[in-house]
Short mmCIF file of C-alpha atoms in Angstrom, two decimals:
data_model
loop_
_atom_site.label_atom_id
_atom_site.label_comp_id
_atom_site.label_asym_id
_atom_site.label_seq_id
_atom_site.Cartn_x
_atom_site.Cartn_y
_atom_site.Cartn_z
CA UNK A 1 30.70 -9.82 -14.66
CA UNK A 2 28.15 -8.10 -16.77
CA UNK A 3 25.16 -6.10 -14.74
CA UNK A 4 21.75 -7.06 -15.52
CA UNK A 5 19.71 -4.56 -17.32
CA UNK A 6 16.14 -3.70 -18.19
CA UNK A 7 15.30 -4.59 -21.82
CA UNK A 8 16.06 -0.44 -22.26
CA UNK A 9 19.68 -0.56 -20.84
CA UNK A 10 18.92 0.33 -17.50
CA UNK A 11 20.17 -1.31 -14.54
CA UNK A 12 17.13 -2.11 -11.85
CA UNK A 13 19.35 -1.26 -9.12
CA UNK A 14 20.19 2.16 -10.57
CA UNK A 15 16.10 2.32 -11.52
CA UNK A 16 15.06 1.07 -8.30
CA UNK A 17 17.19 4.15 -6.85
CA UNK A 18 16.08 6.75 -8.92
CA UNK A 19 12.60 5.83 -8.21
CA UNK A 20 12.88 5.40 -4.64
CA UNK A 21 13.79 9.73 -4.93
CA UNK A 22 10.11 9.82 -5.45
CA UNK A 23 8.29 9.67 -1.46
CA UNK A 24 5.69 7.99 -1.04
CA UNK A 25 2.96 6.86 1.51
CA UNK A 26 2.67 3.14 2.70
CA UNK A 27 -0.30 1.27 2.71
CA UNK A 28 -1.62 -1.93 3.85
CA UNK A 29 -3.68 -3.84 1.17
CA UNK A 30 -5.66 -7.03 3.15
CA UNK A 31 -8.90 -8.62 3.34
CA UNK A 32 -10.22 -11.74 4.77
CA UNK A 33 -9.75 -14.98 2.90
CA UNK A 34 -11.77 -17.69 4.52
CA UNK A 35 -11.90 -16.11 7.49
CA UNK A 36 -8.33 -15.51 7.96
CA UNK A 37 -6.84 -11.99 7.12
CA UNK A 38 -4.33 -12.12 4.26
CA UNK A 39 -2.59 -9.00 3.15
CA UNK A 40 0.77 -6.96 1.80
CA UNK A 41 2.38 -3.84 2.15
CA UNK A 42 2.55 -1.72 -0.53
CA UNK A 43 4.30 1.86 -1.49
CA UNK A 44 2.57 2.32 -4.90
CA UNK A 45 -0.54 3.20 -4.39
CA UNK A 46 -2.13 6.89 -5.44
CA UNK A 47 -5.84 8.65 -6.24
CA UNK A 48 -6.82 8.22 -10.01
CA UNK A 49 -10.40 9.85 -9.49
CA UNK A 50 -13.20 11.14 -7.61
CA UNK A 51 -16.13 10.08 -9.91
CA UNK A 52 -16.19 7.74 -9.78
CA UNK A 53 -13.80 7.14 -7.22
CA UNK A 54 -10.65 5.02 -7.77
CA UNK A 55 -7.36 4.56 -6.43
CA UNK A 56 -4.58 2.23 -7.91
CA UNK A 57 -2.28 0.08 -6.09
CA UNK A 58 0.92 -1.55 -8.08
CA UNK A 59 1.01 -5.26 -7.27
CA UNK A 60 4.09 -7.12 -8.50
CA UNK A 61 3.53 -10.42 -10.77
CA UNK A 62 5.55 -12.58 -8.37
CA UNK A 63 3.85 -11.73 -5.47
CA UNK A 64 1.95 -14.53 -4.21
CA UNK A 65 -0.21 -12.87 -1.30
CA UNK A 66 -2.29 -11.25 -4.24
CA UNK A 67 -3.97 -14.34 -5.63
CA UNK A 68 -5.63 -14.54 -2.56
CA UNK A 69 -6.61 -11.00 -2.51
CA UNK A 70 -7.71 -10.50 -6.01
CA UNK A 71 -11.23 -11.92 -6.11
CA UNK A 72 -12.33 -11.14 -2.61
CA UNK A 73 -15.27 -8.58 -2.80
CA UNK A 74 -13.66 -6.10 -0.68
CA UNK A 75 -9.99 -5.19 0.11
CA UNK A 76 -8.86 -2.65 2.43
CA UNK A 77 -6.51 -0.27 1.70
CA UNK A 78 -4.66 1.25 4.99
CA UNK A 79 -2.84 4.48 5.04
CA UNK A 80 -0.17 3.26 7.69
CA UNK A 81 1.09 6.03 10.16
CA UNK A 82 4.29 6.68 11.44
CA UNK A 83 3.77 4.86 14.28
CA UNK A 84 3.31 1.20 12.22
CA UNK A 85 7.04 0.68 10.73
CA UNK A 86 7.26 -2.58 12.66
CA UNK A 87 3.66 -3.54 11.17
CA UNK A 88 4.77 -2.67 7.17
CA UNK A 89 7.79 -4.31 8.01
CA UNK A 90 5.74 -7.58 9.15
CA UNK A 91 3.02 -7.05 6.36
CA UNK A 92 5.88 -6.96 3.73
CA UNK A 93 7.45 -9.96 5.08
CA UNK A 94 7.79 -13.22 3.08
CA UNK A 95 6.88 -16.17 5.93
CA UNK A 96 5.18 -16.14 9.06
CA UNK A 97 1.68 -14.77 10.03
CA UNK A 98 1.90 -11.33 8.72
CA UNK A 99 -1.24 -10.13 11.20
CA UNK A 100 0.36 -11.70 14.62
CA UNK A 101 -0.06 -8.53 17.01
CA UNK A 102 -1.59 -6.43 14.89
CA UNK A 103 -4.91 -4.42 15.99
CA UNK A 104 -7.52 -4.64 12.80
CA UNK A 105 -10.96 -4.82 11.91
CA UNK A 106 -12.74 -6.84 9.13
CA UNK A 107 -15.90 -4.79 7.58
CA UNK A 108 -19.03 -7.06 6.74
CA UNK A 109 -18.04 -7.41 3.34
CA UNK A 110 -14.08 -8.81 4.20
CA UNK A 111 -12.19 -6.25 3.74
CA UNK A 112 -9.42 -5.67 6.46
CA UNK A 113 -8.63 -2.48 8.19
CA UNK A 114 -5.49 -1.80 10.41
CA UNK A 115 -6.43 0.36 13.37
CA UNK A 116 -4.14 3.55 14.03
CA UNK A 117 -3.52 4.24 10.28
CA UNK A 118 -4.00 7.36 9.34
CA UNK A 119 -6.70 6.42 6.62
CA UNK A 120 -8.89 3.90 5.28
CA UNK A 121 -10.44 2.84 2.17
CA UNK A 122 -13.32 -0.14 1.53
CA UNK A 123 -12.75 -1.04 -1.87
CA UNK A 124 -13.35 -3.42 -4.34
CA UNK A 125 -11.77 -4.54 -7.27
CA UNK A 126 -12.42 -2.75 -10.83
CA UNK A 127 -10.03 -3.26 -13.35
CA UNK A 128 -6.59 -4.89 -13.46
CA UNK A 129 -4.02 -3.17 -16.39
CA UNK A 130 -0.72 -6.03 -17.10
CA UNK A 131 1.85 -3.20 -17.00
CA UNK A 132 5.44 -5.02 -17.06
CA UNK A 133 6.38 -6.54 -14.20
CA UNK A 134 3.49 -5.64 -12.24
CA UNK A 135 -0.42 -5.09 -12.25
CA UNK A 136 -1.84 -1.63 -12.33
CA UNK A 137 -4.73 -2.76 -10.10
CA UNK A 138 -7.87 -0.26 -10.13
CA UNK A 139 -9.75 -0.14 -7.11
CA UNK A 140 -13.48 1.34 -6.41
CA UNK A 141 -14.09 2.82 -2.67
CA UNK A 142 -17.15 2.09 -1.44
CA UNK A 143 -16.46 3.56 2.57
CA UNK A 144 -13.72 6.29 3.54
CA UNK A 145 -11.97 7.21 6.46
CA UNK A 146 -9.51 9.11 8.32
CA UNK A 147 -7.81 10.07 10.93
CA UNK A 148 -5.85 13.44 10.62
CA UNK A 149 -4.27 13.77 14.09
CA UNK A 150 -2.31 10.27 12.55
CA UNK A 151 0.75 11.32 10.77
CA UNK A 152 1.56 9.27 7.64
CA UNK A 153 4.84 6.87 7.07
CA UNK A 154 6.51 7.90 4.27
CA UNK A 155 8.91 5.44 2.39
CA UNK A 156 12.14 7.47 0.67
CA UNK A 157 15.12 6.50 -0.52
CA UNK A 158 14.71 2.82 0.64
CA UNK A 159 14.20 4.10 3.82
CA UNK A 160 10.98 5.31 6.26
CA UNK A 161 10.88 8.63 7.22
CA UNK A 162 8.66 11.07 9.04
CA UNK A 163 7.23 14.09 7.59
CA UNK A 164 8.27 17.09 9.62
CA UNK A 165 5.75 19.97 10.32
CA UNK A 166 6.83 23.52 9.69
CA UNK A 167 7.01 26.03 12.13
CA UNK A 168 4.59 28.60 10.30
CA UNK A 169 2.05 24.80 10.15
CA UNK A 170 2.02 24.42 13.71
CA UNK A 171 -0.74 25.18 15.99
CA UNK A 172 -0.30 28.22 18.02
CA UNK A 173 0.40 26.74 22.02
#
């Protein structure tokens, strides 16, 4: 049997592993859609600029949780903490109510906010870029938030992990 490759030669499982060397935050991308709060986990998201300000989420072209995020008027973005595996594990998953159990807050425009992450961002959507596979999806923040005493989750190696605090970083007891 032949392995499936990208359209360069490369096989996604060995791309998919070479990217995954890369760490990288988790976030919860929701909002309220008729009421109800609809949302997905996502690993790809990063700060493209202050001014204005814009941060970029990678949403996947066979996702179908971001059709009903796309046109609200605000999305939240939440910085999950180490604390929330269980909830990016439920936000990620494909069936069932993804929000069962979970604390969050809707703002007055719709966007939806998971409490204990570590931080927040009201945004709304700018500018979508067809990049492969997947939409480069540019969002504006209106409202900010955070909480540092919140570590982050951090997804590596197809795996979460916990960032682990130096001894010279500590505060002195």
């Amino acid at each position: 049997m032949t392995a499936i490759r990208t359209r360069q030669g490369i096989e996604p499982g060995q791309l998919r592993r070479v990217f995954g060397a890369f760490p990288t935050g988790v976030t919860a991308i929701a909002a309220l859609a008729d009421g109800t709060p609809v949302g997905l986990a996502a690993s790809s998201f990063t700060s493209v600029s202050l001014d204005p300000p814009l941060v970029s989420v990678c949403v996947a072209h066979s996702s179908t949780t971001w059709p009903l995020l796309r046109d609200r008027p605000r999305i939240g973005v939440s910085v999950l903490g180490v604390h929330q595996e269980a909830a990016c594990r439920q936000l990620a998953a494909h069936d069932g109510d993804r929000f069962t159990g979970l604390d969050w807050r809707a703002t007055p425009d719709g966007a939806v906010l998971i409490e204990g992450a570590s931080a927040w961002f009201d945004c709304s959507v700018e500018q979508h870029i067809r990049a492969g596979d997947h939409d480069i999806v540019l969002l504006r923040i209106h409202e900010v938030d955070t909480d540092h005493t919140v570590a982050p989750l951090v997804f590596h190696a197809s795996r979460f992990r916990r960032l682990e605090t130096a001894a010279t970083d500590k505060e002195p007891t």
